[in-house]
PDB file of C-alpha atoms in Angstrom:
ATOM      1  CA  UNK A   1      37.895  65.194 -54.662  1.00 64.00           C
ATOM      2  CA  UNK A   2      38.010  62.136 -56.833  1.00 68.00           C
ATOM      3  CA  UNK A   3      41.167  61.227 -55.801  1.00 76.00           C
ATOM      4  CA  UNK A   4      40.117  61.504 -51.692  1.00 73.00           C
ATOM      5  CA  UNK A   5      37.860  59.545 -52.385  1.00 74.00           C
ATOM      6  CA  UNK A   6      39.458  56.741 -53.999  1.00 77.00           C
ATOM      7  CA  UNK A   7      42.412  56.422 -51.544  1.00 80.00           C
ATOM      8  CA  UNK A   8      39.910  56.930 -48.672  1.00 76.00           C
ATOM      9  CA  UNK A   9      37.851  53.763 -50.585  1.00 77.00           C
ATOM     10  CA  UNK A  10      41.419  51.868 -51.078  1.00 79.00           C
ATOM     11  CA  UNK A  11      42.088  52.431 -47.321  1.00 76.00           C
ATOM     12  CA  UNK A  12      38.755  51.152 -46.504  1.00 73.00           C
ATOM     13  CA  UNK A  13      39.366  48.072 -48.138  1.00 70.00           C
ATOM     14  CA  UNK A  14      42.930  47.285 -46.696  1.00 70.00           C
ATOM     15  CA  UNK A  15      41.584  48.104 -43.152  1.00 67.00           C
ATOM     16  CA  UNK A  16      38.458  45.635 -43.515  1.00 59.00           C
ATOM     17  CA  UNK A  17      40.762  42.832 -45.097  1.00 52.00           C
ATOM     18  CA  UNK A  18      43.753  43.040 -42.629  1.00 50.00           C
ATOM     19  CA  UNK A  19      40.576  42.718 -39.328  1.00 51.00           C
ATOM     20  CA  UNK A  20      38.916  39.838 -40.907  1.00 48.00           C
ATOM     21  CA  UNK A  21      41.849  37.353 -40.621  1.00 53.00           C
ATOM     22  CA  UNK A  22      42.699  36.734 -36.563  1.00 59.00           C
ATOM     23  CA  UNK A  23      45.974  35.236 -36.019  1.00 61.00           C
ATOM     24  CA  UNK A  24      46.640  32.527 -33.361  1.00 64.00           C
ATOM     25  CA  UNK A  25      50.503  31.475 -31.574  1.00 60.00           C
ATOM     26  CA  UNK A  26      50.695  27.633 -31.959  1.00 64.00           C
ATOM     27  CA  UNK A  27      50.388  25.754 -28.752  1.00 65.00           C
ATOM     28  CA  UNK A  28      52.665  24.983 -27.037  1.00 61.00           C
ATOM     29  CA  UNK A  29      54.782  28.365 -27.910  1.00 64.00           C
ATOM     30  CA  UNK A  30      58.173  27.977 -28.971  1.00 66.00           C
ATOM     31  CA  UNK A  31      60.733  27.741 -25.694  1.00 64.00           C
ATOM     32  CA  UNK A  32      57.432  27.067 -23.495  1.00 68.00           C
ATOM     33  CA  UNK A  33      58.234  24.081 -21.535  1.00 68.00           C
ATOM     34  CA  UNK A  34      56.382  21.374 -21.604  1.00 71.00           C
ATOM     35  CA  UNK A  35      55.593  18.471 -19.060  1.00 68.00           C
ATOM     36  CA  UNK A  36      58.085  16.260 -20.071  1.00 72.00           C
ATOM     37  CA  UNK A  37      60.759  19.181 -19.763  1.00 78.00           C
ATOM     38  CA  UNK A  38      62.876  19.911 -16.427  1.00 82.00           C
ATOM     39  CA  UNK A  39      60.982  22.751 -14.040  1.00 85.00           C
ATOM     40  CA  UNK A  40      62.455  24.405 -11.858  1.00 91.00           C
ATOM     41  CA  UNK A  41      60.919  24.365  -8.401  1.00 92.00           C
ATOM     42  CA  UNK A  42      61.952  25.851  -4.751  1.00 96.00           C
ATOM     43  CA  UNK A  43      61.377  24.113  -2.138  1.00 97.00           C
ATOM     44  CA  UNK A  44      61.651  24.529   1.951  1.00 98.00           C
ATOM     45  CA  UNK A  45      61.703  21.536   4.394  1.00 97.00           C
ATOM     46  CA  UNK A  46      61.262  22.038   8.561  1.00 98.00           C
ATOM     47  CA  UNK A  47      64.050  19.623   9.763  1.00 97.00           C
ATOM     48  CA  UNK A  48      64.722  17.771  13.235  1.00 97.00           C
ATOM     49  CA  UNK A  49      67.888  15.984  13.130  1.00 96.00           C
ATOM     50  CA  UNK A  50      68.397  13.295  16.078  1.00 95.00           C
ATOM     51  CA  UNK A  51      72.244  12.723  16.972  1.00 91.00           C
ATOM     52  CA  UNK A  52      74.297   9.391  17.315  1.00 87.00           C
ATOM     53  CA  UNK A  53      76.102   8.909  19.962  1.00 78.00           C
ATOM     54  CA  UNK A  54      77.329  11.825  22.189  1.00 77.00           C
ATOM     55  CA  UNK A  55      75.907  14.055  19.090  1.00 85.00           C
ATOM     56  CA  UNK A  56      73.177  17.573  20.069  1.00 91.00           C
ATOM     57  CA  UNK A  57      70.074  16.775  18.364  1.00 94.00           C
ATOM     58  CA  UNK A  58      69.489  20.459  15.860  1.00 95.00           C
ATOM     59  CA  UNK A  59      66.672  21.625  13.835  1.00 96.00           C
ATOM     60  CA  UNK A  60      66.244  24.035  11.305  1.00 97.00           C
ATOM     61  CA  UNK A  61      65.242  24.873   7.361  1.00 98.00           C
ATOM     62  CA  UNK A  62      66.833  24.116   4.830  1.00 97.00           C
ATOM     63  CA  UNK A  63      65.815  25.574   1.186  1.00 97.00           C
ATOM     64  CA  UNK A  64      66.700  23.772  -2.234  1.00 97.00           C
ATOM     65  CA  UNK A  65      66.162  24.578  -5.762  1.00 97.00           C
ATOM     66  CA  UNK A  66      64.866  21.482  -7.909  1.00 94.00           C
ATOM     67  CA  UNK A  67      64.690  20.617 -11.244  1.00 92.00           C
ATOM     68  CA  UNK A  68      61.953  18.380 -11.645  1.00 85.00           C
ATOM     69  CA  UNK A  69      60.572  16.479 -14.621  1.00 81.00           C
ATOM     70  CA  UNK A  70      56.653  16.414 -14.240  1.00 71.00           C
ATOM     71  CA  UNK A  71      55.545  14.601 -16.889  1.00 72.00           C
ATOM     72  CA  UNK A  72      52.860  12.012 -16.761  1.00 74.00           C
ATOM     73  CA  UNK A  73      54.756   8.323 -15.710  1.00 78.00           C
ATOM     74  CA  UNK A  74      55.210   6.354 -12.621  1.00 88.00           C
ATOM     75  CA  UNK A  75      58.267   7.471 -12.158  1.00 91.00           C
ATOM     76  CA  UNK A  76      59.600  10.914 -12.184  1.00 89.00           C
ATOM     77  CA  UNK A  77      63.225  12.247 -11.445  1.00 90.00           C
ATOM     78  CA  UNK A  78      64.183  14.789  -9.589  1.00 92.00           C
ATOM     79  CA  UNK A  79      67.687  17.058  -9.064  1.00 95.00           C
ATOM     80  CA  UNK A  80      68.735  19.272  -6.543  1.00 96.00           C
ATOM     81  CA  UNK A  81      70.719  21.194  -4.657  1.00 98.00           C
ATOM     82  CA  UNK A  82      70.107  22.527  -0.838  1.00 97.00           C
ATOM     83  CA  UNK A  83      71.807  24.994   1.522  1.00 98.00           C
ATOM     84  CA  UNK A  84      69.979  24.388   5.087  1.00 97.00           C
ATOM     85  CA  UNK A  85      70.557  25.987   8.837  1.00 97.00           C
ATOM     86  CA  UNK A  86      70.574  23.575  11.787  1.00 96.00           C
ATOM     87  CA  UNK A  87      71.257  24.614  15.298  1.00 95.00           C
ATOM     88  CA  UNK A  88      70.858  23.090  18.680  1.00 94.00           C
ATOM     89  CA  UNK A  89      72.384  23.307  22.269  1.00 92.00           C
ATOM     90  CA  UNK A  90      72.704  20.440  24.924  1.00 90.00           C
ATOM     91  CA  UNK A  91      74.347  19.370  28.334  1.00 86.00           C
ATOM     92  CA  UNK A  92      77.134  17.231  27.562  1.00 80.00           C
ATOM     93  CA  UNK A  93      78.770  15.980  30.749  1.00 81.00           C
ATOM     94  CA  UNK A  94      77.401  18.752  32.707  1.00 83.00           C
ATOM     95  CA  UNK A  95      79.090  21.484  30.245  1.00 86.00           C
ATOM     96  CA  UNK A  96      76.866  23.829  28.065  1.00 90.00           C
ATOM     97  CA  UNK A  97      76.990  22.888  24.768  1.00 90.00           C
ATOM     98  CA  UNK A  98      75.780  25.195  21.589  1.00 93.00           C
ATOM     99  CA  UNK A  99      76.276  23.500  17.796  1.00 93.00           C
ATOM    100  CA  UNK A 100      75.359  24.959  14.426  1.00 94.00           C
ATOM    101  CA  UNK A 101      75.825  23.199  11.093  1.00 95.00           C
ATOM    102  CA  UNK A 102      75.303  24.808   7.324  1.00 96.00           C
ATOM    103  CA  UNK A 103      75.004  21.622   5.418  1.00 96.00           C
ATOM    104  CA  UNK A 104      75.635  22.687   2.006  1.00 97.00           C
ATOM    105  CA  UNK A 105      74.148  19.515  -0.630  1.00 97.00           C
ATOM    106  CA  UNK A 106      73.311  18.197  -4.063  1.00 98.00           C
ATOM    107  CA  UNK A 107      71.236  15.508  -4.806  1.00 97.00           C
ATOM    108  CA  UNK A 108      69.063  13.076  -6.274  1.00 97.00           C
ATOM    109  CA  UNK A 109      65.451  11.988  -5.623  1.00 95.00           C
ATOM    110  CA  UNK A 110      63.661   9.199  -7.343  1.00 95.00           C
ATOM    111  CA  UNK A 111      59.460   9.798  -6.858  1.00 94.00           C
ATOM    112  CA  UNK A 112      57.745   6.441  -7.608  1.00 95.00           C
ATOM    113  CA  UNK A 113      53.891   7.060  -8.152  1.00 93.00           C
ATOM    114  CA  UNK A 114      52.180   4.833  -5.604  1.00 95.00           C
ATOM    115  CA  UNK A 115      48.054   6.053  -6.611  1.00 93.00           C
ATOM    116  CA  UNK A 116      47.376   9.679  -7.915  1.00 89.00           C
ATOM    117  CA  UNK A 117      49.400  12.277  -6.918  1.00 89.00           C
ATOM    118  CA  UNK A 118      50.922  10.231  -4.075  1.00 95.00           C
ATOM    119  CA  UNK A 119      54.322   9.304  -4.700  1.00 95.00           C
ATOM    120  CA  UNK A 120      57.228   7.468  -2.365  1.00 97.00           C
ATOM    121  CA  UNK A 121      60.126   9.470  -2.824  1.00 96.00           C
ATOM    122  CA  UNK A 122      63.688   7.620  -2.775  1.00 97.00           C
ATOM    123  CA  UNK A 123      67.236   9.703  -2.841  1.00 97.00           C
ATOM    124  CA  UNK A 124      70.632  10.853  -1.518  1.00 97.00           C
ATOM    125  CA  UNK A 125      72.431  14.012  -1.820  1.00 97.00           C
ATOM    126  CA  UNK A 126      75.667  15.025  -0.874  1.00 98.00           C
ATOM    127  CA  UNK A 127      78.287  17.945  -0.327  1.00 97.00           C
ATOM    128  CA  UNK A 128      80.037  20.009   2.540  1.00 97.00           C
ATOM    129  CA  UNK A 129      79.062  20.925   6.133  1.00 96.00           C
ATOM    130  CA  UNK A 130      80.388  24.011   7.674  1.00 96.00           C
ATOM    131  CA  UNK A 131      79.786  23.900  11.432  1.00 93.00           C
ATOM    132  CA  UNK A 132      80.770  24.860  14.466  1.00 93.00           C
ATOM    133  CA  UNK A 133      80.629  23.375  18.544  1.00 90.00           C
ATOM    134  CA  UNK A 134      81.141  25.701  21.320  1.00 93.00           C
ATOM    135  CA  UNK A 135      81.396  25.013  24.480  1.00 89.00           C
ATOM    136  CA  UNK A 136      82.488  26.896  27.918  1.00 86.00           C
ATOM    137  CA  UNK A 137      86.283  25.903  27.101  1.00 87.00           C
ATOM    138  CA  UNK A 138      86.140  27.478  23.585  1.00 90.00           C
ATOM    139  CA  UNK A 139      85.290  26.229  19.906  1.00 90.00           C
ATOM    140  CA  UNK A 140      85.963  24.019  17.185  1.00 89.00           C
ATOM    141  CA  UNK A 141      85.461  23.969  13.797  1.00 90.00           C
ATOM    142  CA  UNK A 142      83.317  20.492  12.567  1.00 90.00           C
ATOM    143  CA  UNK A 143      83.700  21.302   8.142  1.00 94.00           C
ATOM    144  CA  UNK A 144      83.557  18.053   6.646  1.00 95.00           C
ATOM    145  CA  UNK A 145      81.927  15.941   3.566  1.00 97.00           C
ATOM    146  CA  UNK A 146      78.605  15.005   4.413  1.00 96.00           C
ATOM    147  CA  UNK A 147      76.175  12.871   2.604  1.00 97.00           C
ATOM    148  CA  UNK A 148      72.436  12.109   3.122  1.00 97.00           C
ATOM    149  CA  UNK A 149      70.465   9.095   2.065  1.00 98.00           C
ATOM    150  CA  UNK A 150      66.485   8.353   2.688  1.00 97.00           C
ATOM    151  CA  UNK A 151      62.904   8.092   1.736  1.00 97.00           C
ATOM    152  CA  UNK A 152      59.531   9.871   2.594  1.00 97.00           C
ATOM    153  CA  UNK A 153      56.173  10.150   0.839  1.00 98.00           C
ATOM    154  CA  UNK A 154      55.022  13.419  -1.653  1.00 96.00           C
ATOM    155  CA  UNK A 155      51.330  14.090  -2.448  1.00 95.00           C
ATOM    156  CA  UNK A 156      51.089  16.405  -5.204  1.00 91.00           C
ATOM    157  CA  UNK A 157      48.129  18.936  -4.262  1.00 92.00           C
ATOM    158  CA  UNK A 158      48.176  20.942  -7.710  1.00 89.00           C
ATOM    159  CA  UNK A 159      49.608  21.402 -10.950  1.00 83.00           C
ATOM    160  CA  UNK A 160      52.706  23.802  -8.977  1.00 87.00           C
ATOM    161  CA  UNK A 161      52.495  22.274  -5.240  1.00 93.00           C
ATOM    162  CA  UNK A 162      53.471  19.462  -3.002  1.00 94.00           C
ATOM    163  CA  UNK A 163      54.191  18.680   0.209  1.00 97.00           C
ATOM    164  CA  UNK A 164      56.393  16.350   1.720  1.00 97.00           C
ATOM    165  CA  UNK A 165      57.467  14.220   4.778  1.00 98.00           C
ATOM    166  CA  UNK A 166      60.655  12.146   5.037  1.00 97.00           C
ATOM    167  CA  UNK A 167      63.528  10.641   6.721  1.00 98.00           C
ATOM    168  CA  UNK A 168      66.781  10.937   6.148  1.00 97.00           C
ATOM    169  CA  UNK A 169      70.294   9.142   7.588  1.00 97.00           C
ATOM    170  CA  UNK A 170      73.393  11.534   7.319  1.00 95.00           C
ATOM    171  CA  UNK A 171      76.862  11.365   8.153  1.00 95.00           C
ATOM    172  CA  UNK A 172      79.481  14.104   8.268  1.00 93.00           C
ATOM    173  CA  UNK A 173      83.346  13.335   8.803  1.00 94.00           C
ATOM    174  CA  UNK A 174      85.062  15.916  10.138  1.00 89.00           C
ATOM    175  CA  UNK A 175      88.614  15.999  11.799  1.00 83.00           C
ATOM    176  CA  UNK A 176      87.504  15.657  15.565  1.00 77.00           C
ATOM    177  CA  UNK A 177      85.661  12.433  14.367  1.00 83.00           C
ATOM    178  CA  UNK A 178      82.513  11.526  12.602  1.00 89.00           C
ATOM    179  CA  UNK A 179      79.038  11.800  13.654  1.00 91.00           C
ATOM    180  CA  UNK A 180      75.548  10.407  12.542  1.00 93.00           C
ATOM    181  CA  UNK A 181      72.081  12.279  12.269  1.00 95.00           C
ATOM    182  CA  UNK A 182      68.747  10.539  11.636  1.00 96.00           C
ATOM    183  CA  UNK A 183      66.998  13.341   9.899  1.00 97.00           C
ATOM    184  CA  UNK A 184      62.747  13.826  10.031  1.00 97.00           C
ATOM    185  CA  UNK A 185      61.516  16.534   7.191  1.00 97.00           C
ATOM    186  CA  UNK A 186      58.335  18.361   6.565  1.00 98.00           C
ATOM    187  CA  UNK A 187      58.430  20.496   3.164  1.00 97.00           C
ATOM    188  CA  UNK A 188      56.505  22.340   0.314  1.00 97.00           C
ATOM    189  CA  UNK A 189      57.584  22.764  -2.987  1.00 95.00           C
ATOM    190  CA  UNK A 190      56.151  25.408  -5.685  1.00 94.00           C
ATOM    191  CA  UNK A 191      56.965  25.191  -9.493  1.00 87.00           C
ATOM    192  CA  UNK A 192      57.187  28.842 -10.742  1.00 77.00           C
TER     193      UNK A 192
END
Protein backbone atom coordinates (compact mmCIF):
# COMPACT_ATOMS: atom_id res chain seq x y z
CA UNK A 1 0.00 0.00 0.00
CA UNK A 2 2.90 2.27 0.71
CA UNK A 3 4.29 1.89 -2.41
CA UNK A 4 0.63 2.82 -4.37
CA UNK A 5 0.69 5.41 -2.72
CA UNK A 6 3.90 6.91 -3.38
CA UNK A 7 3.90 6.34 -7.19
CA UNK A 8 0.24 7.48 -7.23
CA UNK A 9 1.79 10.83 -5.17
CA UNK A 10 4.91 10.87 -7.78
CA UNK A 11 2.34 10.74 -10.65
CA UNK A 12 0.43 13.46 -9.11
CA UNK A 13 3.23 15.63 -9.11
CA UNK A 14 4.49 15.03 -12.78
CA UNK A 15 0.85 15.52 -14.03
CA UNK A 16 0.40 18.99 -12.10
CA UNK A 17 3.99 20.19 -13.28
CA UNK A 18 3.78 19.14 -17.01
CA UNK A 19 -0.23 21.38 -17.04
CA UNK A 20 1.19 24.37 -15.42
CA UNK A 21 3.64 25.34 -18.23
CA UNK A 22 1.45 26.23 -21.69
CA UNK A 23 3.49 26.23 -24.70
CA UNK A 24 3.07 28.80 -27.54
CA UNK A 25 4.37 28.36 -31.71
CA UNK A 26 6.35 31.61 -32.42
CA UNK A 27 4.65 33.96 -34.75
CA UNK A 28 4.99 33.96 -37.69
CA UNK A 29 5.39 29.90 -37.87
CA UNK A 30 8.20 28.58 -39.65
CA UNK A 31 7.36 28.25 -43.72
CA UNK A 32 4.22 30.66 -42.99
CA UNK A 33 4.49 33.30 -45.52
CA UNK A 34 4.64 36.48 -44.75
CA UNK A 35 3.57 39.84 -46.52
CA UNK A 36 6.60 40.53 -48.09
CA UNK A 37 6.65 36.84 -49.56
CA UNK A 38 5.12 35.86 -53.14
CA UNK A 39 1.17 34.59 -52.79
CA UNK A 40 -0.27 32.87 -54.94
CA UNK A 41 -3.60 34.18 -56.18
CA UNK A 42 -6.27 33.06 -59.04
CA UNK A 43 -7.75 35.30 -60.76
CA UNK A 44 -10.72 35.53 -63.61
CA UNK A 45 -11.21 38.58 -65.93
CA UNK A 46 -14.67 39.06 -68.30
CA UNK A 47 -12.98 40.19 -71.61
CA UNK A 48 -14.34 42.14 -74.81
CA UNK A 49 -11.77 42.33 -77.37
CA UNK A 50 -12.49 45.00 -80.29
CA UNK A 51 -10.76 43.99 -83.75
CA UNK A 52 -8.49 46.11 -86.15
CA UNK A 53 -9.19 46.21 -89.31
CA UNK A 54 -11.33 43.49 -91.05
CA UNK A 55 -10.81 41.60 -87.48
CA UNK A 56 -14.49 39.84 -85.44
CA UNK A 57 -14.65 41.60 -82.27
CA UNK A 58 -14.70 38.16 -79.38
CA UNK A 59 -15.29 38.00 -75.77
CA UNK A 60 -14.71 35.61 -73.25
CA UNK A 61 -12.77 34.61 -69.71
CA UNK A 62 -9.75 34.15 -69.30
CA UNK A 63 -8.29 32.66 -65.82
CA UNK A 64 -4.59 33.27 -64.54
CA UNK A 65 -2.68 32.18 -61.62
CA UNK A 66 -0.57 35.10 -59.93
CA UNK A 67 2.10 35.36 -57.76
CA UNK A 68 1.80 38.45 -56.03
CA UNK A 69 3.97 40.21 -53.46
CA UNK A 70 1.54 42.04 -50.95
CA UNK A 71 3.59 43.66 -48.78
CA UNK A 72 3.08 47.13 -47.52
CA UNK A 73 4.91 49.75 -50.36
CA UNK A 74 3.75 51.84 -53.18
CA UNK A 75 4.65 49.60 -55.42
CA UNK A 76 3.98 45.98 -55.61
CA UNK A 77 4.91 43.36 -58.39
CA UNK A 78 3.05 41.02 -59.76
CA UNK A 79 3.67 37.58 -62.11
CA UNK A 80 1.52 35.61 -64.07
CA UNK A 81 0.46 33.38 -66.33
CA UNK A 82 -3.19 33.14 -68.17
CA UNK A 83 -4.97 30.63 -70.42
CA UNK A 84 -8.30 32.59 -71.65
CA UNK A 85 -11.35 31.58 -74.23
CA UNK A 86 -12.46 34.22 -76.74
CA UNK A 87 -15.04 33.62 -79.36
CA UNK A 88 -17.07 35.73 -81.67
CA UNK A 89 -18.90 35.51 -85.12
CA UNK A 90 -19.44 38.36 -87.74
CA UNK A 91 -20.55 39.19 -91.43
CA UNK A 92 -17.55 39.74 -93.35
CA UNK A 93 -18.42 40.69 -96.92
CA UNK A 94 -21.75 39.18 -96.66
CA UNK A 95 -20.17 35.60 -95.62
CA UNK A 96 -20.81 34.11 -92.07
CA UNK A 97 -17.97 34.31 -90.15
CA UNK A 98 -17.31 32.24 -86.66
CA UNK A 99 -13.60 32.86 -84.83
CA UNK A 100 -12.28 31.38 -81.61
CA UNK A 101 -8.89 32.15 -80.08
CA UNK A 102 -7.13 30.30 -76.84
CA UNK A 103 -4.60 32.91 -76.03
CA UNK A 104 -2.23 31.10 -73.96
CA UNK A 105 0.16 34.08 -71.82
CA UNK A 106 2.71 35.01 -69.21
CA UNK A 107 3.22 38.16 -67.82
CA UNK A 108 4.08 40.99 -65.82
CA UNK A 109 2.06 43.64 -63.93
CA UNK A 110 3.46 46.58 -62.11
CA UNK A 111 0.53 47.96 -59.32
CA UNK A 112 1.51 51.54 -58.32
CA UNK A 113 -0.49 52.57 -55.09
CA UNK A 114 -2.35 55.72 -56.07
CA UNK A 115 -4.42 56.26 -52.20
CA UNK A 116 -5.37 53.12 -50.06
CA UNK A 117 -6.04 50.12 -51.61
CA UNK A 118 -6.39 51.77 -55.04
CA UNK A 119 -3.67 51.00 -57.23
CA UNK A 120 -2.98 51.77 -61.25
CA UNK A 121 -1.87 48.66 -62.57
CA UNK A 122 0.84 48.76 -65.53
CA UNK A 123 1.99 45.37 -67.55
CA UNK A 124 2.44 43.11 -70.60
CA UNK A 125 2.35 39.48 -70.99
CA UNK A 126 3.04 37.35 -73.71
CA UNK A 127 2.89 33.73 -75.30
CA UNK A 128 0.94 31.64 -78.02
CA UNK A 129 -2.57 31.89 -79.54
CA UNK A 130 -4.23 28.85 -80.85
CA UNK A 131 -7.23 29.87 -82.97
CA UNK A 132 -9.27 29.13 -85.50
CA UNK A 133 -11.67 31.21 -88.45
CA UNK A 134 -14.35 29.42 -90.18
CA UNK A 135 -16.20 30.47 -92.62
CA UNK A 136 -18.85 28.94 -95.30
CA UNK A 137 -15.75 28.02 -97.66
CA UNK A 138 -13.95 26.08 -94.86
CA UNK A 139 -11.25 26.91 -92.06
CA UNK A 140 -7.99 28.09 -91.19
CA UNK A 141 -5.81 27.76 -88.57
CA UNK A 142 -4.67 31.55 -86.97
CA UNK A 143 -1.61 29.89 -84.10
CA UNK A 144 0.74 32.56 -83.70
CA UNK A 145 2.94 34.60 -80.93
CA UNK A 146 0.87 37.02 -79.34
CA UNK A 147 1.71 39.64 -76.86
CA UNK A 148 -0.42 42.03 -74.72
CA UNK A 149 0.50 45.36 -73.27
CA UNK A 150 -1.85 47.85 -71.02
CA UNK A 151 -3.04 49.47 -67.90
CA UNK A 152 -6.27 49.52 -65.70
CA UNK A 153 -6.99 50.42 -62.08
CA UNK A 154 -7.19 47.59 -58.88
CA UNK A 155 -8.94 48.46 -55.58
CA UNK A 156 -8.05 46.04 -53.07
CA UNK A 157 -11.43 45.25 -51.05
CA UNK A 158 -9.75 42.86 -48.34
CA UNK A 159 -6.81 41.26 -47.08
CA UNK A 160 -7.51 38.14 -50.09
CA UNK A 161 -9.68 40.24 -52.77
CA UNK A 162 -9.59 42.69 -55.57
CA UNK A 163 -11.18 43.63 -58.41
CA UNK A 164 -10.08 45.00 -61.49
CA UNK A 165 -10.80 46.95 -64.76
CA UNK A 166 -8.35 47.44 -67.64
CA UNK A 167 -7.35 47.82 -71.13
CA UNK A 168 -5.25 46.05 -72.99
CA UNK A 169 -3.60 46.36 -76.84
CA UNK A 170 -2.67 42.85 -78.34
CA UNK A 171 -1.28 41.64 -81.40
CA UNK A 172 -1.05 38.11 -82.74
CA UNK A 173 1.03 37.20 -86.01
CA UNK A 174 -0.05 34.41 -87.57
CA UNK A 175 0.69 33.08 -91.18
CA UNK A 176 -2.50 34.53 -93.00
CA UNK A 177 -1.32 37.97 -91.58
CA UNK A 178 -1.42 39.83 -88.36
CA UNK A 179 -4.22 41.28 -86.54
CA UNK A 180 -4.77 43.83 -83.62
CA UNK A 181 -7.28 43.63 -80.57
CA UNK A 182 -7.95 46.51 -78.16
CA UNK A 183 -8.83 44.49 -75.15
CA UNK A 184 -11.49 45.93 -72.11
CA UNK A 185 -11.25 43.57 -68.75
CA UNK A 186 -13.32 43.23 -65.68
CA UNK A 187 -11.71 40.70 -63.00
CA UNK A 188 -11.49 39.41 -59.33
CA UNK A 189 -8.69 37.99 -57.79
CA UNK A 190 -8.64 35.80 -54.39
CA UNK A 191 -5.35 34.98 -52.46
CA UNK A 192 -5.84 31.43 -50.99
Amino acid sequence: MKKLLSIASILAALAGTASAAPYYLPSPQPGALTPYDMQPVYAIDAIYAVGDNDMIDTWGVRGSFNLYNDAEGTFRHQFNVGVGYEFGDDKINGVDTDIYLIPITAGYDLNIELVDDIFLTIGGKAGYTLGEIETDWGSDNIDGFTFRVGGGLKVQCSEAVYVRAGYEFGRTFTDPGNFGQHIISIGVGCQF
